[in-house]
Amino acid sequence: MKTSAETDPDRLTEASHSTNGPHSRAGRQDFNVFGELRKADLNEKRQAMFAIVRTGGKQYRVAAGDKIVVEKLAGEAGDKVELGDVLLAGEGGELKDASKLTVAAEIIAQAKGEKVIVFKKRRRHNYRRKNGHRQNHTILKIVSIA
């Protein structure tokens, strides 16, 4: 009798139990198959033009179409922004001259981050202070790298 993996070519795994026991990897093929799928997806993303940009004291790896959350930038939703501080750029396996490149982005929204609680206490002195802080962020969509 054929297993479901043999009868259905679209199915990625064999039966979950192998001859060596239910927890053995010997009879299962899903590990290699899923690994190959992940590698293929990563290779597609690596082939696209990318850039490393610096904004707000942090560095981000971006490609066209990516959405990133950065420290607050001036502007409203829908405004265009240019990120000129490009540190590195490349396409596929080769690097490009980053000094001539700029990254064009569109502001999607101005938002606030999660609340961070700061609690100070000195034992035996009845001293307690609780403060909260929400950092302002800008959500950007990368339009192009040129």
Tab-separated table of C-alpha atoms in Angstrom:
chain	number	residue	atom	x	y	z
A	1	MET	CA	0.000	0.000	0.000
A	2	LYS	CA	1.320	3.433	-0.913
A	3	THR	CA	1.647	6.171	1.680
A	4	SER	CA	-0.033	9.524	1.211
A	5	ALA	CA	3.327	11.082	0.299
A	6	GLU	CA	3.766	8.637	-2.573
A	7	THR	CA	0.249	9.136	-3.944
A	8	ASP	CA	0.126	12.935	-3.674
A	9	PRO	CA	3.135	14.665	-5.294
A	10	ASP	CA	2.218	18.045	-3.732
A	11	ARG	CA	2.570	16.673	-0.244
A	12	LEU	CA	5.917	17.564	1.346
A	13	THR	CA	6.235	14.981	4.092
A	14	GLU	CA	6.028	11.267	4.495
A	15	ALA	CA	4.198	9.561	7.313
A	16	SER	CA	5.226	10.939	10.677
A	17	HIS	CA	6.387	7.547	12.006
A	18	SER	CA	9.448	5.887	10.575
A	19	THR	CA	10.880	2.448	11.103
A	20	ASN	CA	13.280	3.784	13.730
A	21	GLY	CA	10.601	5.221	16.024
A	22	PRO	CA	8.249	8.183	16.131
A	23	HIS	CA	10.938	10.717	17.060
A	24	SER	CA	13.544	9.645	14.526
A	25	ARG	CA	14.508	11.872	11.618
A	26	ALA	CA	15.747	8.925	9.568
A	27	GLY	CA	12.518	8.254	7.667
A	28	ARG	CA	11.261	11.824	7.405
A	29	GLN	CA	11.926	14.013	4.411
A	30	ASP	CA	10.305	17.244	5.590
A	31	PHE	CA	13.510	18.571	7.163
A	32	ASN	CA	15.401	18.733	3.874
A	33	VAL	CA	12.394	19.859	1.854
A	34	PHE	CA	11.540	22.738	4.162
A	35	GLY	CA	15.215	23.700	4.396
A	36	GLU	CA	15.418	23.915	0.602
A	37	LEU	CA	12.298	26.083	0.460
A	38	ARG	CA	13.687	28.498	3.023
A	39	LYS	CA	17.007	28.756	1.184
A	40	ALA	CA	15.228	29.479	-2.096
A	41	ASP	CA	13.199	32.275	-0.495
A	42	LEU	CA	16.320	33.798	1.024
A	43	ASN	CA	18.198	33.643	-2.271
A	44	GLU	CA	15.410	35.563	-4.026
A	45	LYS	CA	15.576	38.280	-1.395
A	46	ARG	CA	19.388	38.411	-1.581
A	47	GLN	CA	19.341	38.978	-5.354
A	48	ALA	CA	17.398	42.255	-5.030
A	49	MET	CA	19.148	45.623	-4.647
A	50	PHE	CA	19.728	46.396	-0.973
A	51	ALA	CA	21.277	49.191	1.053
A	52	ILE	CA	22.419	49.758	4.618
A	53	VAL	CA	21.199	53.190	5.760
A	54	ARG	CA	21.814	55.103	8.979
A	55	THR	CA	19.054	57.174	10.540
A	56	GLY	CA	18.329	58.045	14.142
A	57	GLY	CA	21.631	56.578	15.317
A	58	LYS	CA	20.745	53.094	14.048
A	59	GLN	CA	21.488	51.143	10.887
A	60	TYR	CA	18.885	49.342	8.783
A	61	ARG	CA	19.186	46.904	5.871
A	62	VAL	CA	16.536	47.900	3.348
A	63	ALA	CA	15.344	46.896	-0.102
A	64	ALA	CA	12.614	48.366	-2.293
A	65	GLY	CA	9.188	47.603	-0.821
A	66	ASP	CA	10.404	47.057	2.757
A	67	LYS	CA	8.698	48.708	5.719
A	68	ILE	CA	10.875	49.864	8.612
A	69	VAL	CA	10.243	51.602	11.934
A	70	VAL	CA	12.752	54.387	12.652
A	71	GLU	CA	13.157	57.167	15.193
A	72	LYS	CA	10.806	60.098	14.623
A	73	LEU	CA	11.345	62.024	11.387
A	74	ALA	CA	9.670	65.313	10.469
A	75	GLY	CA	6.712	64.966	8.125
A	76	GLU	CA	3.213	63.582	7.876
A	77	ALA	CA	1.755	60.421	6.388
A	78	GLY	CA	2.202	60.414	2.623
A	79	ASP	CA	5.265	62.698	2.584
A	80	LYS	CA	8.385	61.606	0.709
A	81	VAL	CA	11.709	61.376	2.570
A	82	GLU	CA	15.234	60.790	1.279
A	83	LEU	CA	17.688	58.859	3.408
A	84	GLY	CA	21.050	60.103	2.183
A	85	ASP	CA	23.365	58.411	4.677
A	86	VAL	CA	23.877	55.148	2.745
A	87	LEU	CA	26.710	53.098	4.242
A	88	LEU	CA	26.699	50.085	1.936
A	89	ALA	CA	24.790	48.935	-1.130
A	90	GLY	CA	24.749	45.841	-3.247
A	91	GLU	CA	22.847	43.718	-5.679
A	92	GLY	CA	23.095	39.963	-5.577
A	93	GLY	CA	26.639	39.097	-4.546
A	94	GLU	CA	28.382	42.288	-5.639
A	95	LEU	CA	28.735	45.581	-3.783
A	96	LYS	CA	28.112	48.988	-5.323
A	97	ASP	CA	29.493	52.467	-4.656
A	98	ALA	CA	27.255	53.768	-1.869
A	99	SER	CA	28.474	57.380	-1.938
A	100	LYS	CA	26.329	58.205	-4.982
A	101	LEU	CA	23.153	56.495	-3.772
A	102	THR	CA	20.102	57.800	-1.949
A	103	VAL	CA	17.189	55.823	-0.592
A	104	ALA	CA	13.727	57.232	-1.271
A	105	ALA	CA	11.032	56.407	1.273
A	106	GLU	CA	7.436	57.336	1.975
A	107	ILE	CA	6.120	58.041	5.464
A	108	ILE	CA	3.290	55.633	6.191
A	109	ALA	CA	2.504	56.806	9.727
A	110	GLN	CA	3.777	58.546	12.827
A	111	ALA	CA	3.323	56.237	15.804
A	112	LYS	CA	4.340	55.678	19.394
A	113	GLY	CA	6.163	52.622	20.664
A	114	GLU	CA	5.256	50.412	23.581
A	115	LYS	CA	5.236	52.012	27.017
A	116	VAL	CA	8.417	51.519	29.022
A	117	ILE	CA	7.992	51.747	32.795
A	118	VAL	CA	10.816	53.248	34.879
A	119	PHE	CA	10.467	52.434	38.577
A	120	LYS	CA	12.899	53.816	41.153
A	121	LYS	CA	12.922	52.649	44.762
A	122	ARG	CA	15.182	53.146	47.732
A	123	ARG	CA	14.631	50.572	50.390
A	124	ARG	CA	13.785	51.670	53.922
A	125	HIS	CA	13.307	55.334	52.871
A	126	ASN	CA	9.703	55.270	51.555
A	127	TYR	CA	10.994	56.506	48.183
A	128	ARG	CA	9.197	55.223	45.104
A	129	ARG	CA	8.897	56.881	41.693
A	130	LYS	CA	7.116	55.414	38.684
A	131	ASN	CA	7.433	57.015	35.253
A	132	GLY	CA	6.302	55.823	31.857
A	133	HIS	CA	7.727	56.668	28.442
A	134	ARG	CA	6.499	56.023	24.891
A	135	GLN	CA	9.034	56.707	22.149
A	136	ASN	CA	7.856	58.430	18.966
A	137	HIS	CA	8.501	56.413	15.799
A	138	THR	CA	8.037	56.907	12.076
A	139	ILE	CA	6.987	54.000	9.874
A	140	LEU	CA	8.616	54.187	6.437
A	141	LYS	CA	8.057	52.269	3.225
A	142	ILE	CA	11.145	52.114	1.020
A	143	VAL	CA	10.192	53.238	-2.490
A	144	SER	CA	13.493	53.003	-4.354
A	145	ILE	CA	17.255	52.841	-4.066
A	146	ALA	CA	18.933	55.042	-6.667
